[in-house]
Coordinates of C-alpha atoms and ligand atoms in Angstrom, one line a residue:
X181 CA 1.8 27.0 4.2
X182 CA 0.4 26.0 0.8
X183 CA -3.3 26.5 0.5
X184 CA -5.2 23.2 0.1
X185 CA -8.0 23.5 -2.4
X186 CA -10.8 21.2 -3.4
X187 CA -12.5 23.4 -6.0
X188 CA -10.2 22.6 -8.9
X189 CA -11.7 23.3 -12.3
X190 CA -10.9 21.0 -15.2
X191 CA -9.7 24.0 -17.3
X192 CA -7.1 24.9 -14.6
X193 CA -5.9 21.3 -14.4
X194 CA -5.6 21.0 -18.2
X195 CA -3.7 24.3 -18.3
X196 CA -1.1 22.7 -15.9
X197 CA -0.8 19.7 -18.1
X198 CA -0.1 22.0 -21.0
X199 CA 2.6 24.0 -19.4
X200 CA 6.1 23.7 -20.9
X201 CA 7.6 20.6 -19.3
X202 CA 10.3 22.5 -17.4
X203 CA 7.9 25.1 -16.1
X204 CA 5.5 22.3 -14.8
X205 CA 8.4 20.4 -13.2
X206 CA 9.8 23.6 -11.5
X207 CA 6.4 24.4 -10.1
X208 CA 5.7 20.9 -8.9
X209 CA 9.2 20.6 -7.3
X210 CA 9.0 24.0 -5.6
X211 CA 5.7 22.9 -4.0
X212 CA 7.2 19.5 -3.1
X213 CA 10.1 21.2 -1.2
X214 CA 7.7 23.3 0.8
X215 CA 5.9 20.3 2.4
X216 CA 8.4 17.4 2.1
X217 CA 12.1 16.5 2.4
X218 CA 12.9 16.1 -1.4
X219 CA 15.4 13.4 -0.7
X220 CA 13.1 11.1 1.3
X221 CA 11.0 8.4 -0.2
X222 CA 8.6 6.2 1.7
X223 CA 8.7 2.4 1.0
X224 CA 5.8 0.1 1.2
X225 CA 5.7 -3.7 0.4
X226 CA 2.8 -5.5 -1.1
X227 CA 1.5 -9.0 -0.6
X228 CA -1.4 -10.6 -2.4
X229 CA -3.2 -12.5 0.3
X230 CA -5.9 -13.9 -2.0
X231 CA -5.2 -14.5 -5.7
X232 CA -7.5 -14.6 -8.8
X233 CA -11.1 -15.7 -9.4
X234 CA -12.4 -12.1 -8.9
X235 CA -15.9 -11.6 -10.2
X236 CA -15.1 -8.0 -11.4
X237 CA -14.2 -7.3 -15.1
X238 CA -11.4 -4.7 -14.6
X239 CA -9.9 -4.7 -18.1
X240 CA -6.3 -4.3 -16.8
X241 CA -6.3 -7.0 -14.1
X242 CA -4.7 -10.4 -14.1
X243 CA -7.1 -11.6 -11.4
X244 CA -10.4 -11.1 -13.1
X245 CA -12.3 -14.4 -13.7
X246 CA -13.5 -12.9 -17.0
X247 CA -10.2 -13.2 -18.7
X248 CA -7.8 -16.1 -19.3
X249 CA -4.6 -14.8 -17.9
X250 CA -3.1 -18.1 -16.9
X251 CA -3.0 -17.1 -13.2
X252 CA -3.7 -19.9 -10.8
X253 CA -6.3 -19.0 -8.2
X254 CA -5.3 -19.3 -4.5
X255 CA -7.4 -19.1 -1.4
X256 CA -6.9 -16.7 1.4
X257 CA -3.4 -17.2 2.9
X258 CA -2.9 -18.4 6.5
X259 CA -2.1 -15.7 9.1
X260 CA 1.3 -17.2 9.9
X261 CA 2.4 -17.1 6.3
X262 CA 1.3 -13.5 5.9
X263 CA 3.2 -12.5 9.1
X264 CA 6.3 -14.3 7.9
X265 CA 6.2 -12.3 4.6
X266 CA 5.6 -9.1 6.6
X267 CA 8.7 -9.8 8.7
X268 CA 10.8 -10.4 5.5
X269 CA 9.5 -7.0 4.1
X270 CA 10.4 -5.3 7.4
X271 CA 13.9 -6.8 7.4
X272 CA 14.4 -5.4 3.9
X273 CA 13.4 -1.9 5.1
X274 CA 9.7 -1.6 4.3
X275 CA 7.8 0.7 6.7
X276 CA 4.3 -0.2 5.5
X277 CA 2.9 -3.6 4.6
X278 CA 0.0 -3.6 2.2
X279 CA -2.2 -6.7 1.8
X280 CA -4.4 -7.1 -1.3
X281 CA -7.2 -9.5 -2.0
X282 CA -8.9 -10.2 -5.4
X283 CA -12.4 -9.6 -4.0
X284 CA -15.2 -7.4 -5.3
X285 CA -15.9 -6.8 -1.6
X286 CA -15.0 -8.8 1.5
X287 CA -17.7 -10.8 3.3
X288 CA -17.9 -10.3 7.0
X289 CA -16.5 -13.8 7.5
X290 CA -13.5 -13.2 5.3
X291 CA -12.9 -9.8 6.9
X292 CA -12.7 -11.6 10.3
X293 CA -9.7 -13.6 8.8
X294 CA -7.9 -10.4 7.8
X295 CA -8.2 -8.9 11.2
X296 CA -5.4 -11.0 12.8
X297 CA -3.1 -10.2 9.8
X298 CA -3.6 -6.5 10.4
X299 CA -3.0 -6.9 14.2
X300 CA 0.1 -9.0 13.6
X301 CA 1.7 -6.6 11.1
X302 CA 1.0 -3.7 13.4
X303 CA 2.6 -5.5 16.4
X304 CA 5.8 -5.8 14.3
X305 CA 5.9 -2.0 14.2
X306 CA 5.0 -1.5 10.6
X307 CA 2.1 0.7 9.2
X308 CA -0.7 -1.4 7.9
X309 CA -2.6 -1.1 4.7
X310 CA -5.2 -3.4 3.0
X311 CA -7.0 -3.3 -0.3
X312 CA -10.0 -5.6 -0.3
X313 CA -12.5 -4.0 -2.7
X314 CA -15.7 -2.2 -1.7
X315 CA -16.5 -1.8 2.0
X316 CA -19.6 -0.9 3.9
X317 CA -19.3 1.8 6.6
X318 CA -19.6 -1.0 9.2
X319 CA -16.8 -3.0 7.7
X320 CA -14.6 0.2 7.6
X321 CA -15.3 0.6 11.4
X322 CA -14.3 -3.0 12.1
X323 CA -11.0 -2.4 10.2
X324 CA -10.3 0.8 12.1
X325 CA -10.8 -1.1 15.4
X326 CA -8.3 -3.7 14.3
X327 CA -5.7 -0.9 14.0
X328 CA -5.7 -0.4 10.2
X329 CA -3.7 2.7 9.2
X330 CA -4.4 2.9 5.4
X331 CA -7.1 1.5 3.0
X332 CA -6.2 1.4 -0.7
X333 CA -9.0 1.8 -3.1
X334 CA -8.2 3.4 -6.5
X335 CA -10.5 5.3 -8.7
X336 CA -8.3 4.1 -11.5
X337 CA -9.4 6.5 -14.3
X338 CA -11.7 9.4 -14.9
X339 CA -15.4 9.1 -14.3
X340 CA -16.0 9.7 -18.0
X341 CA -13.7 6.8 -19.0
X342 CA -14.8 4.4 -16.2
X343 CA -17.2 2.3 -18.2
X344 CA -14.4 1.6 -20.8
X345 CA -12.4 0.0 -18.0
X346 CA -14.8 -1.7 -15.7
X347 CA -18.5 -2.5 -16.2
X348 CA -19.3 -4.5 -13.1
X349 CA -19.4 -1.5 -10.8
X350 CA -19.8 2.3 -11.1
X351 CA -17.4 5.1 -10.4
X352 CA -19.7 6.2 -7.6
X353 CA -19.3 2.8 -5.9
X354 CA -15.6 3.7 -5.6
X355 CA -16.3 7.1 -4.1
X356 CA -18.8 5.6 -1.6
X357 CA -16.1 3.2 -0.3
X358 CA -13.6 6.1 0.0
X359 CA -16.2 8.0 2.0
X360 CA -16.8 5.1 4.3
X361 CA -13.0 4.7 4.8
X362 CA -12.6 8.5 5.5
X363 CA -15.5 8.5 8.0
X364 CA -13.9 5.6 9.9
X365 CA -10.8 7.7 10.3
X366 CA -8.6 5.4 8.3
X367 CA -6.1 7.1 6.0
X368 CA -7.2 7.0 2.4
X369 CA -4.9 5.7 -0.3
X370 CA -6.4 6.3 -3.8
X371 CA -5.0 6.9 -7.2
X372 CA -5.1 5.4 -10.7
X373 CA -3.5 3.8 -13.7
X374 CA -2.0 5.4 -16.8
X375 CA -1.7 3.6 -20.1
X376 CA -5.3 2.3 -20.5
X377 CA -6.0 4.3 -23.7
X378 CA -7.1 7.4 -21.7
X379 CA -6.8 11.0 -23.0
X380 CA -5.0 13.8 -21.2
X381 CA -8.4 15.2 -20.3
X382 CA -9.2 11.8 -18.6
X383 CA -6.0 12.1 -16.6
X384 CA -6.9 15.7 -15.6
X385 CA -10.4 14.6 -14.7
X386 CA -9.1 11.6 -12.6
X387 CA -6.8 14.0 -10.6
X388 CA -9.7 16.5 -10.3
X389 CA -11.9 13.8 -8.7
X390 CA -9.1 13.0 -6.2
X391 CA -8.2 16.6 -5.4
X392 CA -11.8 17.7 -5.0
X393 CA -12.6 15.0 -2.5
X394 CA -13.6 16.7 0.8
X395 CA -10.2 15.7 2.1
X396 CA -7.3 14.9 -0.2
X397 CA -6.3 11.2 -0.1
X398 CA -3.3 10.8 2.3
X399 CA -1.6 8.7 -0.3
X400 CA -2.0 8.8 -4.1
X401 CA -0.6 5.9 -6.1
X402 CA 0.0 6.6 -9.8
X403 CA 0.4 3.2 -11.6
X404 CA 1.7 2.6 -15.1
X405 CA -0.3 -0.2 -16.5
X406 CA 1.5 -3.5 -16.3
X407 CA 0.2 -5.1 -19.5
X408 CA -1.3 -8.6 -18.7
X409 CA -1.6 -11.1 -21.6
X410 CA -5.2 -12.2 -21.9
X411 CA -6.7 -9.0 -20.7
X412 CA -8.5 -6.5 -23.0
X413 CA -5.7 -4.0 -22.4
X414 CA -2.7 -6.2 -23.1
X415 CA -1.7 -4.3 -26.2
X416 CA -2.6 -0.7 -25.4
X417 CA 0.0 1.8 -26.3
X418 CA 1.7 3.2 -23.1
X419 CA 1.9 6.9 -22.5
X420 CA 5.2 8.7 -23.3
X421 CA 7.6 9.1 -20.4
X422 CA 7.0 12.9 -20.3
X423 CA 3.2 12.3 -20.2
X424 CA 3.6 10.1 -17.2
X425 CA 6.0 12.5 -15.4
X426 CA 3.5 15.4 -16.1
X427 CA 0.8 13.4 -14.3
X428 CA 2.9 13.0 -11.3
X429 CA 3.8 16.7 -11.3
X430 CA 0.1 17.7 -11.6
X431 CA -0.8 15.3 -8.8
X432 CA 1.8 17.0 -6.6
X433 CA 0.5 20.5 -7.4
X434 CA -3.1 19.7 -6.8
X435 CA -2.5 17.7 -3.6
X436 CA 0.6 19.3 -2.0
X437 CA 0.4 17.4 1.3
X438 CA -0.4 14.0 -0.1
X439 CA 2.3 11.3 -0.5
X440 CA 2.4 10.5 -4.3
X441 CA 3.5 6.9 -5.0
X442 CA 5.3 5.9 -8.1
X443 CA 3.6 2.6 -8.1
X444 CA 3.3 -0.3 -10.6
X445 CA 5.2 -0.3 -13.9
X446 CA 8.7 0.7 -12.6
X447 CA 10.3 -2.3 -14.3
X448 CA 9.5 -0.5 -17.6
X449 CA 11.1 2.7 -16.4
X450 CA 14.8 3.6 -16.5
X451 CA 16.8 5.4 -13.8
X452 CA 16.3 8.8 -15.5
X453 CA 12.5 8.5 -15.7
X454 CA 12.2 7.4 -12.1
X455 CA 14.5 10.3 -11.1
X456 CA 12.3 12.8 -12.9
X457 CA 9.2 11.3 -11.2
X458 CA 10.9 11.9 -7.8
X459 CA 11.8 15.4 -8.9
X460 CA 8.2 16.0 -10.0
X461 CA 7.0 15.1 -6.5
X462 CA 6.7 11.3 -6.2
X463 CA 7.8 10.3 -2.7
X464 CA 6.8 6.7 -2.2
X465 CA 7.4 3.4 -4.0
X466 CA 6.5 -0.2 -3.8
X467 CA 9.5 -2.0 -2.6
X468 CA 10.3 -5.7 -3.0
X469 CA 10.5 -8.1 -5.9
X470 CA 6.7 -8.6 -6.3
X471 CA 3.7 -6.3 -6.7
X472 CA 0.5 -8.4 -6.4
X473 CA 0.9 -10.9 -9.3
X474 CA 3.6 -9.2 -11.3
X475 CA 7.3 -8.4 -10.8
X476 CA 8.8 -5.2 -9.4
X477 CA 12.5 -4.2 -9.4
X478 CA 14.7 -6.1 -7.0
X479 CA 15.6 -4.6 -3.6
X480 CA 19.2 -4.6 -4.7
X481 CA 18.3 -2.5 -7.8
X482 CA 16.2 -0.1 -5.7
X483 CA 19.0 0.3 -3.2
X484 CA 21.4 1.2 -6.0
X485 CA 18.8 3.6 -7.5
X486 CA 18.4 5.4 -4.1
X487 CA 22.1 5.5 -3.6
X488 CA 22.7 7.0 -7.0
X489 CA 20.0 9.6 -6.4
X490 CA 21.0 10.3 -2.8
X491 CA 17.6 9.3 -1.6
X492 CA 16.9 8.0 1.9
X493 CA 14.0 5.8 2.6
X494 CA 12.0 6.2 5.8
X495 CA 13.5 2.9 6.9
X496 CA 12.5 1.9 10.4
X497 CA 16.1 0.7 11.2
X498 CA 18.5 2.4 8.8
X499 CA 18.7 4.3 5.6
X500 CA 18.3 2.0 2.6
X501 CA 20.6 4.2 0.6
X502 CA 23.3 4.1 3.2
X503 CA 23.0 0.4 3.4
X504 CA 24.4 0.0 -0.1
X505 CA 28.0 -1.1 -0.2
X506 CA 29.5 1.7 -2.3
Ligands
SAM1137 N1 -9.7 -6.0 -5.6 C1 -9.4 -4.8 -5.0 C2 -9.7 -3.6 -5.8 O1 -9.9 -3.7 -7.0 O2 -9.8 -2.5 -5.2 C3 -8.0 -4.8 -4.5 C4 -6.9 -5.3 -5.4 S1 -6.7 -4.4 -7.0 C5 -5.6 -5.5 -7.8 C6 -5.7 -3.0 -6.5 C7 -5.4 -2.0 -7.6 O3 -4.2 -2.5 -8.3 C8 -6.4 -1.7 -8.7 O4 -7.3 -0.8 -8.3 C9 -5.5 -1.1 -9.8 O5 -5.4 0.3 -9.6 C10 -4.1 -1.8 -9.5 N2 -3.8 -2.7 -10.6 C11 -4.3 -3.9 -10.8 N3 -3.8 -4.5 -11.9 C12 -2.9 -3.6 -12.4 C13 -2.0 -3.6 -13.6 N4 -2.0 -4.6 -14.4 N5 -1.2 -2.5 -13.8 C14 -1.3 -1.5 -12.9 N6 -2.1 -1.4 -11.8 C15 -2.9 -2.4 -11.6
DTB1138 C1 -1.8 0.3 -6.3 O1 -2.1 1.4 -6.6 N1 -1.0 -0.5 -7.0 C2 -0.8 -1.7 -6.3 C3 -1.5 -1.5 -5.0 N2 -2.1 -0.3 -5.1 C4 -2.5 -2.6 -4.5 C5 -1.1 -2.9 -7.2 C6 -0.3 -3.0 -8.5 C7 -0.7 -4.2 -9.2 C8 0.1 -4.4 -10.4 C9 -0.3 -5.7 -11.1 C10 -0.1 -6.9 -10.4 O2 1.0 -7.2 -9.8 O3 -1.0 -7.8 -10.4
SF4_1139 FE1 -10.9 -7.8 -8.9 FE2 -9.5 -5.8 -7.9 FE3 -8.6 -7.1 -10.1 FE4 -10.8 -5.6 -10.3 S1 -8.7 -4.8 -9.8 S2 -10.5 -7.6 -11.1 S3 -11.7 -5.8 -8.3 S4 -8.8 -7.9 -8.1

């Protein structure tokens, strides 16, 4: 049993980041093997159920009303359409369906419309996840009653860097929602984005905030910024491949029992880099051609990737890797 800590000091985390790459990866992979099957990767599919016109000013986001990104706003989707998309995702092998909305926070009325979506997806035998912005403790309880398995709410960056990324809310607001979700006994999914001009210390601090929560998030998505034309971050220099892989490795070491998701940005990553991320401890991906508003690798490409790496997905019918015609 690996000891779970939530008293990580920033110096210890920075020391991990500064290890020789091979030493860091060996350490992370050894821990990964103690808690997980190293050849198993969980697959979740995403659907944006409400697009654009968000009042927040997150500098990375295509859906903020503050930037002209050319995205057409769309109102909340109908339940039937959402369930059709969920069925498609299930047929392709997804085990979790995550529904996202471009809201600062849901109103109680809009939350009522999301409830039948959660119930319908659950009835299909998939795990359910939603990401709807800030929640009150009461709203979290309503989602729990609807059968919600996971709530995604990213801290995105370090608390020190937060005001360079978003000004319409505070870092503490994110922590308050995570607390409400945890107290409602919903699994917490929380991580961040690399490639927003942050320093290595910011990455260490972001992981420290996640790892020092009272309970580690069950799922930790690490996104590579998908640069969106029209947003303040459209031209920010991306991290090097090894810097990205190091962050996955440190997340694995700090949170040994959490599922670490290699999230947005995979279209900009080759087979070798993704393989290194899986070696470093990533064991989940977003699966399907679309993220929320941007593209993701095709299912055929991911089947090929898994097949080449000998990875099995936790498919609810059959292994995605075995499904590939070799
Ligand atoms: N509005 C809700 C919120 O902010 O929590 C839910 C949807 S929001 C789009 C979900 C997450 O997607 C963000 O917290 C961020 O981490 C991630 N994200 C958004 N745009 C991204 C981008 N261009 N590249 C990488 N990740 C992104
Ligand atoms: C997460 O950490 N990444 C996902 C999901 N949680 C909601 C979203 C990625 C969005 C990428 C940009 C877009 O498609 O708009
Ligand atoms: Fe709105 Fe979420 Fe995009 Fe921020 S990340 S602008 S809260 S949709």
